mmCIF file of C-alpha atoms in Angstrom:
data_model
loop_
_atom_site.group_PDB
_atom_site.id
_atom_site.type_symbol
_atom_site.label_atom_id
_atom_site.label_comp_id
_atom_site.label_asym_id
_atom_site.label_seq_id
_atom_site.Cartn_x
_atom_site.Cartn_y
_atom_site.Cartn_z
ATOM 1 C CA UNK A 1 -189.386 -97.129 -182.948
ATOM 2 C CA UNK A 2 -192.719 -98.509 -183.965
ATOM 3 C CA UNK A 3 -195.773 -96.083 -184.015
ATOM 4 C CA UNK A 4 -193.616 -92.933 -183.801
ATOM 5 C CA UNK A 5 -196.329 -90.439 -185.485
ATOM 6 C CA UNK A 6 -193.355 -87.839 -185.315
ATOM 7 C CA UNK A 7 -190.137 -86.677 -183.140
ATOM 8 C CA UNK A 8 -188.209 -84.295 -182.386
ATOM 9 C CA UNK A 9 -184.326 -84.781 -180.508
ATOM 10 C CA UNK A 10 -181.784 -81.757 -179.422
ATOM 11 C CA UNK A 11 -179.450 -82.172 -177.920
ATOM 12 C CA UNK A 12 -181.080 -82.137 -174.410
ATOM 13 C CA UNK A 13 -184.405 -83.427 -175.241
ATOM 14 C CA UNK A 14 -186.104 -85.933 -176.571
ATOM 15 C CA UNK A 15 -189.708 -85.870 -177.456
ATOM 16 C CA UNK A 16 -192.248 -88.575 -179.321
ATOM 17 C CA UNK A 17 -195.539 -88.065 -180.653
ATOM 18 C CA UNK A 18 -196.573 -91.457 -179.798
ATOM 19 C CA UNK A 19 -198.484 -94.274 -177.504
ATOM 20 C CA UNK A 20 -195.947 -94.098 -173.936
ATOM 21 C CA UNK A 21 -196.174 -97.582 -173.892
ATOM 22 C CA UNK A 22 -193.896 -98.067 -176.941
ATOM 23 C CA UNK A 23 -191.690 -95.143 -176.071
ATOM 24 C CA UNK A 24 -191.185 -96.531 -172.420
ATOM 25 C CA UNK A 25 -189.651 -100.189 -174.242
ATOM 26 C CA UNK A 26 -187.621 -98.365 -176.322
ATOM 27 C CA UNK A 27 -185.507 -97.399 -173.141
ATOM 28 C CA UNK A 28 -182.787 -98.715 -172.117
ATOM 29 C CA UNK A 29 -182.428 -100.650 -168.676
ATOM 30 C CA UNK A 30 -181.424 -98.807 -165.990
ATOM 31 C CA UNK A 31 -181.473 -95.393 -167.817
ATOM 32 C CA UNK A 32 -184.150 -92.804 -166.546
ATOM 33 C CA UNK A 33 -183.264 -90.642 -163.759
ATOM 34 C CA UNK A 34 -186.372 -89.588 -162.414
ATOM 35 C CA UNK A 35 -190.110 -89.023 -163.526
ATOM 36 C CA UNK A 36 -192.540 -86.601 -162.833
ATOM 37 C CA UNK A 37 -196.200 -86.370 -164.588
ATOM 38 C CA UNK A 38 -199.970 -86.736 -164.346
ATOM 39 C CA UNK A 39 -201.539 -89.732 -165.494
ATOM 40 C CA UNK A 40 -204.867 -89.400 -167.058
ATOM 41 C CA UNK A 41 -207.354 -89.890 -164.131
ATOM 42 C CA UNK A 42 -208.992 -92.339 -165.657
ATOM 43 C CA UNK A 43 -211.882 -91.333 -167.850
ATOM 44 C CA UNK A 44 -212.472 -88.695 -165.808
ATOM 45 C CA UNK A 45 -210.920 -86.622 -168.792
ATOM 46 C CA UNK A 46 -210.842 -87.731 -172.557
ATOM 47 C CA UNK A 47 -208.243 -86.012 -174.487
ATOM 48 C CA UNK A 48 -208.655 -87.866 -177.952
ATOM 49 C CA UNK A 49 -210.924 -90.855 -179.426
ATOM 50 C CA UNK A 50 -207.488 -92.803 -180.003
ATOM 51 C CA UNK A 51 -207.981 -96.518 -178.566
ATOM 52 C CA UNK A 52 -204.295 -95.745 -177.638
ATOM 53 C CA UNK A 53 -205.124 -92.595 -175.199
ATOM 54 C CA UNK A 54 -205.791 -94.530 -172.118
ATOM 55 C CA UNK A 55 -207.922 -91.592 -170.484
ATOM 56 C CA UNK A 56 -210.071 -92.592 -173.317
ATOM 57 C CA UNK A 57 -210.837 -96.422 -171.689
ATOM 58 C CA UNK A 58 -214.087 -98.029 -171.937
ATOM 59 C CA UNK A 59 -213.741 -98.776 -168.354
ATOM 60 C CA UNK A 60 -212.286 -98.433 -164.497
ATOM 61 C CA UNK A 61 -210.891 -101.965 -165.730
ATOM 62 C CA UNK A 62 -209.615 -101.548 -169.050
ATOM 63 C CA UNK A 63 -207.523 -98.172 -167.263
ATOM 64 C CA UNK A 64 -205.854 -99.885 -165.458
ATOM 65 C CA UNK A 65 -204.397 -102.830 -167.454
ATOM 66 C CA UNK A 66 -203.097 -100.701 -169.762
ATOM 67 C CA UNK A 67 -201.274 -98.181 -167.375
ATOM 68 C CA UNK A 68 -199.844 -101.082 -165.590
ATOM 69 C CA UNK A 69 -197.795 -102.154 -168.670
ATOM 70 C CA UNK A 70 -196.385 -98.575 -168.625
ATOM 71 C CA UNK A 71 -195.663 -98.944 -165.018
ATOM 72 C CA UNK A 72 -193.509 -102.424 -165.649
ATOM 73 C CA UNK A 73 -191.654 -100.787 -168.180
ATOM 74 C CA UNK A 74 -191.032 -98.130 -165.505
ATOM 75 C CA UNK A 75 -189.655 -99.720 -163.080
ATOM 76 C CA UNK A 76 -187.388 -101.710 -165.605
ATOM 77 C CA UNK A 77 -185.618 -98.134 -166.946
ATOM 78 C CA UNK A 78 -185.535 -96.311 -163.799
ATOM 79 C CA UNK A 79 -182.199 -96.612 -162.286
ATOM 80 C CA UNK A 80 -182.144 -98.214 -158.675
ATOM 81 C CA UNK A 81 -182.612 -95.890 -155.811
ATOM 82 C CA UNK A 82 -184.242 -93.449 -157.698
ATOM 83 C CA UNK A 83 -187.600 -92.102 -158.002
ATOM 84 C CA UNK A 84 -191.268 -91.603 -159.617
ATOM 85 C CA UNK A 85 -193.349 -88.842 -158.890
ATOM 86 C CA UNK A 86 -197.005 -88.774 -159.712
ATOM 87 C CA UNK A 87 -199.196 -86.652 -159.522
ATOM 88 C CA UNK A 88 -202.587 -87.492 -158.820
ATOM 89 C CA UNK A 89 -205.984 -86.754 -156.704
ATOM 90 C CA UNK A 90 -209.301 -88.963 -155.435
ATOM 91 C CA UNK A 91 -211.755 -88.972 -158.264
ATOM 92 C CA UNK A 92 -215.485 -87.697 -157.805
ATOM 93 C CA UNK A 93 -217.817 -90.481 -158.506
ATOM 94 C CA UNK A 94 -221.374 -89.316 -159.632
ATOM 95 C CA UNK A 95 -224.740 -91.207 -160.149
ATOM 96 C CA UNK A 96 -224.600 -91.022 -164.017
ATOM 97 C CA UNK A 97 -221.339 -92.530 -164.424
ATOM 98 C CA UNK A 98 -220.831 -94.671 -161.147
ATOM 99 C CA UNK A 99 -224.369 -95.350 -159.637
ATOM 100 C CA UNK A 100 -223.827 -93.472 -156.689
ATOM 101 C CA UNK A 101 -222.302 -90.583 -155.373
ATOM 102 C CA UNK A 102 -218.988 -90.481 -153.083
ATOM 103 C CA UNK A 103 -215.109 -90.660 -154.126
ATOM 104 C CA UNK A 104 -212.647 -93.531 -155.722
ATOM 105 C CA UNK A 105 -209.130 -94.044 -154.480
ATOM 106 C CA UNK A 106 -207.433 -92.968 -157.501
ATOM 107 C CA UNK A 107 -204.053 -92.460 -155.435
ATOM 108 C CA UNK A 108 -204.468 -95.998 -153.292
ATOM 109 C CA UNK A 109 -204.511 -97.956 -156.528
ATOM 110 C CA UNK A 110 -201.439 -95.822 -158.113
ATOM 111 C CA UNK A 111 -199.462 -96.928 -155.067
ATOM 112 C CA UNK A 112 -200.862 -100.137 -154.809
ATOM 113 C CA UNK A 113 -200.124 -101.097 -158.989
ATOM 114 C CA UNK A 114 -196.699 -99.688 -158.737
ATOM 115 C CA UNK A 115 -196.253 -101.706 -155.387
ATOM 116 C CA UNK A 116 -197.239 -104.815 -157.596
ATOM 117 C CA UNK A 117 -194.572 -103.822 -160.420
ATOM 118 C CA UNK A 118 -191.521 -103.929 -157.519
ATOM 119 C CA UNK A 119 -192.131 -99.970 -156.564
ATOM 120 C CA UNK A 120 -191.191 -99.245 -153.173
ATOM 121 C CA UNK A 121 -193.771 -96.877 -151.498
ATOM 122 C CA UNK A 122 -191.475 -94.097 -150.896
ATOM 123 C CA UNK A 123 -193.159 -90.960 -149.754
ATOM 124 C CA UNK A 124 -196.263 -88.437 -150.614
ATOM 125 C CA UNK A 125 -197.024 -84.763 -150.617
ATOM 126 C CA UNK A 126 -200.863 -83.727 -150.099
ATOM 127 C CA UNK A 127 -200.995 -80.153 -151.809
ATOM 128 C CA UNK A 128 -204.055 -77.566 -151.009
ATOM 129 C CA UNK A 129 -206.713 -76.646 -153.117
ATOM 130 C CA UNK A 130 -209.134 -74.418 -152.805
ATOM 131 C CA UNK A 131 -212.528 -76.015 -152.065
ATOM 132 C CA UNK A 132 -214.592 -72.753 -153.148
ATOM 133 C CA UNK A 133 -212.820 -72.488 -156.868
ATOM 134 C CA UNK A 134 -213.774 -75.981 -156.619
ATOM 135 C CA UNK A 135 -216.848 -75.602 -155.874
ATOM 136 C CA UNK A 136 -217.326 -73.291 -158.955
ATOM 137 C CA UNK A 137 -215.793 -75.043 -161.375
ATOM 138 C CA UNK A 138 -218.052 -78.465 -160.649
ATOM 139 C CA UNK A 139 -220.895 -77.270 -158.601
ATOM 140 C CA UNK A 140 -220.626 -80.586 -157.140
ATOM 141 C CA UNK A 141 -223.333 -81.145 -154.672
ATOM 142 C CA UNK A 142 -221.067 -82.127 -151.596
ATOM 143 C CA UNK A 143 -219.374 -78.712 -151.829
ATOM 144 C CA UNK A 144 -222.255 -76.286 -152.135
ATOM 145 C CA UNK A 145 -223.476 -74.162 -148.947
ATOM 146 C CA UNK A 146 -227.233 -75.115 -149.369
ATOM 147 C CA UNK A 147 -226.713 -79.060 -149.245
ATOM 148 C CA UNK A 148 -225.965 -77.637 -145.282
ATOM 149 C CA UNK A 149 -229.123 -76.627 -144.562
ATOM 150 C CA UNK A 150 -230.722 -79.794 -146.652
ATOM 151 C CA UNK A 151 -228.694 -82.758 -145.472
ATOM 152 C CA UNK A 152 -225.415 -81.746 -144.508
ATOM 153 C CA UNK A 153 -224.488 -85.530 -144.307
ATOM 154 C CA UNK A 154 -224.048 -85.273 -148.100
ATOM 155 C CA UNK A 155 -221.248 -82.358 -147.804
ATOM 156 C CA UNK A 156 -217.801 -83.273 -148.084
ATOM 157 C CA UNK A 157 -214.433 -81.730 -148.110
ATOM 158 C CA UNK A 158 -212.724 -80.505 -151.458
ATOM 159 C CA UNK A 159 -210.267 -82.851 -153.014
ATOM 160 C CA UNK A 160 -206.813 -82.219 -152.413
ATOM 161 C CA UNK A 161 -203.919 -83.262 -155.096
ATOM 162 C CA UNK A 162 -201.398 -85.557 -154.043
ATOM 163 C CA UNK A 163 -198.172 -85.972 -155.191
ATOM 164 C CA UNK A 164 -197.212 -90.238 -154.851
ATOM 165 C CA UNK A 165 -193.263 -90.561 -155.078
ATOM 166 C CA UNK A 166 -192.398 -94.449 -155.849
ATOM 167 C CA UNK A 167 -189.079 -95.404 -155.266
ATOM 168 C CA UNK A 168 -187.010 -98.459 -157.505
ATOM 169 C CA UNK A 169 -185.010 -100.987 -154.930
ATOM 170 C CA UNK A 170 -181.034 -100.864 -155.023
ATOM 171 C CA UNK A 171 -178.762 -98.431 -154.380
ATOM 172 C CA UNK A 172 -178.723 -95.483 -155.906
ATOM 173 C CA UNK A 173 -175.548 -95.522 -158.283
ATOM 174 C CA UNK A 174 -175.492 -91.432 -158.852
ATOM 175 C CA UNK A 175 -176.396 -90.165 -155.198
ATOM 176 C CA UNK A 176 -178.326 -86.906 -155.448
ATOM 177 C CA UNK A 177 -176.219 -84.359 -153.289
ATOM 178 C CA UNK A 178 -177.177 -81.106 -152.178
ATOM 179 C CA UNK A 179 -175.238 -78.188 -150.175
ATOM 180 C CA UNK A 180 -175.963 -75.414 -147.597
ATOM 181 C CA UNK A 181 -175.573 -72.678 -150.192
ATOM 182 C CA UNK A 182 -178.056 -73.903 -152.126
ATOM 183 C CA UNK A 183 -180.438 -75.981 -149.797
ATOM 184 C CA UNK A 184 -180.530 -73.761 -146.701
ATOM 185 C CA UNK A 185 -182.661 -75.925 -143.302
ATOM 186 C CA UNK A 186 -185.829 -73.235 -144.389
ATOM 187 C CA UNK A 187 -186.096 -74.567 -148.356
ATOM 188 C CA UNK A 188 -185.405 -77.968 -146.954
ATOM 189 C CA UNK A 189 -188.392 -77.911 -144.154
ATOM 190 C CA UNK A 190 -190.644 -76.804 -146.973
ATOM 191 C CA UNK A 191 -190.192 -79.433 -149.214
ATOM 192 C CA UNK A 192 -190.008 -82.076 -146.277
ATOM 193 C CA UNK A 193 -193.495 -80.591 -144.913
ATOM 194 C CA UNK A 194 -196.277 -83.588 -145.965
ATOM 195 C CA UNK A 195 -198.735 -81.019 -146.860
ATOM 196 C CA UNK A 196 -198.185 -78.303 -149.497
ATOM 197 C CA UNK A 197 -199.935 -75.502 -149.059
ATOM 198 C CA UNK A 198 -198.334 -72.610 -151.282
ATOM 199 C CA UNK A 199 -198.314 -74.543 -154.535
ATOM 200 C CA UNK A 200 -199.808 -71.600 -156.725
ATOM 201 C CA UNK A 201 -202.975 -73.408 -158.744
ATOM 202 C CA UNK A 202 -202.905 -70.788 -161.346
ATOM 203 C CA UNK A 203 -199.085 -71.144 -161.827
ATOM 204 C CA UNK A 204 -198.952 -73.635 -165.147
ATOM 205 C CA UNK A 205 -197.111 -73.150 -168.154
ATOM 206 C CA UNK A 206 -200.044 -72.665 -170.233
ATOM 207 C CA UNK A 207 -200.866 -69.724 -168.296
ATOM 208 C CA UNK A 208 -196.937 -68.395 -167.783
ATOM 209 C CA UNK A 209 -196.424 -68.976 -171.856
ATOM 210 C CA UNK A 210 -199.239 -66.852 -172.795
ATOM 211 C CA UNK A 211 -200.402 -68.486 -175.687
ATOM 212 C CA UNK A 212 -202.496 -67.187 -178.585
ATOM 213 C CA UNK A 213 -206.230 -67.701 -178.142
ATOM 214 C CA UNK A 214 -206.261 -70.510 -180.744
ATOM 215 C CA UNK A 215 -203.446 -72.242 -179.352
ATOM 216 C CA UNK A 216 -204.368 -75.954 -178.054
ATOM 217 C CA UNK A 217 -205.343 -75.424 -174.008
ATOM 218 C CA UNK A 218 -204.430 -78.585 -171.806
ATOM 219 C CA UNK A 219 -207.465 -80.014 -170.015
ATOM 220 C CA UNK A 220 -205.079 -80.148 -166.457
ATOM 221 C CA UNK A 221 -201.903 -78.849 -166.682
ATOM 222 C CA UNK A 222 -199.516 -79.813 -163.785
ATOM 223 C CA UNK A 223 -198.513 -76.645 -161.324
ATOM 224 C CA UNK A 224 -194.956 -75.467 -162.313
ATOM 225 C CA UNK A 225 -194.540 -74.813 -158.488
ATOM 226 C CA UNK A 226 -194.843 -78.660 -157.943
ATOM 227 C CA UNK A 227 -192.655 -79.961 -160.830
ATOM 228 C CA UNK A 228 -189.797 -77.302 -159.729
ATOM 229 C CA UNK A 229 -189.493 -78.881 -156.411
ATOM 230 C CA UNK A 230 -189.671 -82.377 -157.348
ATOM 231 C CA UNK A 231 -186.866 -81.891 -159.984
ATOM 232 C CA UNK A 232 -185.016 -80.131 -157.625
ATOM 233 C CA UNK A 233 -184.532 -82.217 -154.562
ATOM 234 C CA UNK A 234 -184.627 -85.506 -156.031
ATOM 235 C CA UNK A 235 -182.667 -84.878 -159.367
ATOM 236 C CA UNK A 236 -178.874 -83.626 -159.991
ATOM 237 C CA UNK A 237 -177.668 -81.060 -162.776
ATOM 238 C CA UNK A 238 -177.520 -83.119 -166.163
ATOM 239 C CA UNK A 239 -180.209 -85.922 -165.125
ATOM 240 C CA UNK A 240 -182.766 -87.858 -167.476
ATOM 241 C CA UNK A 241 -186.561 -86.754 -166.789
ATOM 242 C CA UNK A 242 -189.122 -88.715 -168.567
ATOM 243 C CA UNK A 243 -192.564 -88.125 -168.624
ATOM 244 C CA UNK A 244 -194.718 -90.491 -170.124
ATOM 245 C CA UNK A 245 -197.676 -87.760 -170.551
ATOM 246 C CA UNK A 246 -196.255 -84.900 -172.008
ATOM 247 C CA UNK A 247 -198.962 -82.708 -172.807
ATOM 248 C CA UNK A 248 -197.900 -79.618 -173.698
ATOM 249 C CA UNK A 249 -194.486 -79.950 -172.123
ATOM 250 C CA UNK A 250 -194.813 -78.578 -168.587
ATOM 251 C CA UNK A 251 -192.585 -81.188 -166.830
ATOM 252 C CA UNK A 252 -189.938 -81.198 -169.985
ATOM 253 C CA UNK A 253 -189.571 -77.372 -169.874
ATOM 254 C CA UNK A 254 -189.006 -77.015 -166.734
ATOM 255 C CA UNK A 255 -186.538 -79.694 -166.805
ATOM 256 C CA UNK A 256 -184.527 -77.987 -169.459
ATOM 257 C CA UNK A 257 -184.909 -74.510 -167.586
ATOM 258 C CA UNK A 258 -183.476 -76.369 -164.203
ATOM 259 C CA UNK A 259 -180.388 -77.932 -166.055
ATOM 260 C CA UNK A 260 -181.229 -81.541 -167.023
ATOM 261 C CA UNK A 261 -182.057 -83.246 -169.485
ATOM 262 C CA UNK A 262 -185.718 -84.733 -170.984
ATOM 263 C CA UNK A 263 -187.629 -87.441 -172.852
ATOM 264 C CA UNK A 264 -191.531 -88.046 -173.076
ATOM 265 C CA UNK A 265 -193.709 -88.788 -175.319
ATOM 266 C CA UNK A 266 -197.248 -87.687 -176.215
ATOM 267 C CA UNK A 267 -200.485 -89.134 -178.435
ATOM 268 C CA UNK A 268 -201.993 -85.913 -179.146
ATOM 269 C CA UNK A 269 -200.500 -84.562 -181.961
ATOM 270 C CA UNK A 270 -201.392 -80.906 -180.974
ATOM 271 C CA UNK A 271 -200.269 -80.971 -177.548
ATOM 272 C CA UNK A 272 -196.932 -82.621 -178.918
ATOM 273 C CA UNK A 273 -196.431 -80.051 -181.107
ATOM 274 C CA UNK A 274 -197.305 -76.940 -178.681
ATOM 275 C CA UNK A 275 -194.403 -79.532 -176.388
ATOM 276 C CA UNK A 276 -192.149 -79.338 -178.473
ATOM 277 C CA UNK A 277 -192.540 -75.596 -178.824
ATOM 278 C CA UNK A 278 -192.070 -74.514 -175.250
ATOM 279 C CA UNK A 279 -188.823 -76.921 -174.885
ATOM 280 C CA UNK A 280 -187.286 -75.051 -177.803
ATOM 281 C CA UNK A 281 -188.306 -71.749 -175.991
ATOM 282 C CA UNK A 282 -186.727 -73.267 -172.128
ATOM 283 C CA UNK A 283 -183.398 -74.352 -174.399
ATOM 284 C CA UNK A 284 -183.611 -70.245 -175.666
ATOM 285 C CA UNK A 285 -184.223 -69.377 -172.244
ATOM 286 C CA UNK A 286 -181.455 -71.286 -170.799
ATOM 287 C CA UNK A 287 -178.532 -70.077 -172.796
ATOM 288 C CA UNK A 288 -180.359 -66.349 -172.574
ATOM 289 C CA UNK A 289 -179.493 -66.726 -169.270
ATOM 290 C CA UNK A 290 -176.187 -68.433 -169.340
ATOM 291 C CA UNK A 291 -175.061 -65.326 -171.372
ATOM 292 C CA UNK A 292 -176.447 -63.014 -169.050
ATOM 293 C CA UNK A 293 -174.142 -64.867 -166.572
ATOM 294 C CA UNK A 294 -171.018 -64.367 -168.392
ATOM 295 C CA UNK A 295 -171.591 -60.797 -168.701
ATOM 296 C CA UNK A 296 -172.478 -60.112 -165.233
#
């Protein structure tokens, strides 16, 4: 593969420090299982000066043609009938930046590019969060009690994450089965409810890992709560995830810890190696626990 910076393969996982683009058409037709990651929202965050890292795009423009050739190559190794899952919210505009101050349809244009690419618009979750931590974190004028008593037709609502499952056309050749023992009509009207609103925010697997203080932080780590579920109603035991954005492996560990099988790649070298770290540690975990099976 062209512009691999460095790898590592086990026998359940397969990881790439490199641009997802390549990675994605080095798969085979036909091949991936299901997805589930963040995309960068734009510029919104820059994780490296790389003309590669597409969070790091000159424009709203520029973003988007270069996700769009990941999400062709996509939709070309996805199996039919399965699924994408992205996760995703609205992005804050501001004056600086934008001109003006009000919200972009980040998630409209997700479904709408992967519409273009053959995607069928399959589903969504809208998952909670909490305006006033929010609030604190961006002091964003729309959220802040005194914009009430100045002009409270500047205050808006917080911005909830969404998660935007895509879905490839044709049958799906491996149906996805589940069973009353282990999907009981409670578990299954929680995950069917269109708004989430027990995904714990603070849940992540930098957090859970407790990493040394000089350890690389992600910018926006992706809930574990939120990758658990998608993994578990839309995937079987043995399945290929792939996440294009790795990070620092949140959607590849869990993966591993559920039973399946992973791939994705990752541009920043430090977050790919911290990824490559906590898959090792799931694997550990894993057969820690298949032992502690067989002695039981």
């Amino acid at each position: 593969m062209t512009n691999v910076i460095n790898q590592a393969i086990d026998e359940k996982f397969a990881l790439f420090n490199a641009d997802c683009v390549d990675v994605a058409k080095t798969l085979p037709d036909n091949s991936i299982d299901f997805s589930v990651y963040s995309p960068p929202f734009e510029s919104l965050y820059v994780f490296s000066n790389s003309e590669r890292d597409m969070g790091n795009s000159a424009s709203s423009a520029d973003f988007w043609q270069h996700y769009r050739y990941l999400i062709a190559e996509m939709f070309r190794a996805m199996k039919p009938g399965r699924l994408v899952a992205v996760h995703c919210m609205n992005l804050p505009t501001s004056k600086t930046r934008d001109g003006y101050i009000g919200i972009k349809d980040f998630r409209g244009e997700i479904i709408r590019s992967h519409q273009a690419a053959g995607f069928i618009y399959h589903s969504e979750v809208c998952i909670w969060k909490d305006p006033v931590v929010a609030m604190q974190r961006t002091k964003a004028l729309g959220l802040l009690y005194k914009q009430l008593r100045k002009d409270s037709a500047m205050s808006r609502q917080g911005i909830a994450d969404y998660l935007v499952v895509l879905r490839k056309p044709g049958e799906n050749p491996d149906p996805v089965t589940k069973t009353p023992e282990s999907h009981s009509v409670d578990l299954w009207q929680n995950y069917a409810s269109p708004v989430w609103m027990d995904v714990r925010q603070t849940r992540t697997l930098q957090y859970m890992s407790a990493r040394e203080s000089d350890d690389e932080r992600h910018i926006s780590p992706l809930q574990l709560d939120v990758i658990e579920r998608a993994i578990d109603l839309w995937t079987n035991p043995g399945d290929l995830v792939f996440t294009p954005f790795l990070g620092i492996g949140s959607e590849a560990y869990v993966a591993l810890q559920m039973g399946r099988r992973a791939c994705g790649s990752e541009l920043k070298r430090s977050y790919f190696d911290l990824a490559v770290r906590n898959c090792h540690e799931a694997q550990q975990a894993k057969a820690g626990d298949l032992f502690a099976d067989q002695e039981s």
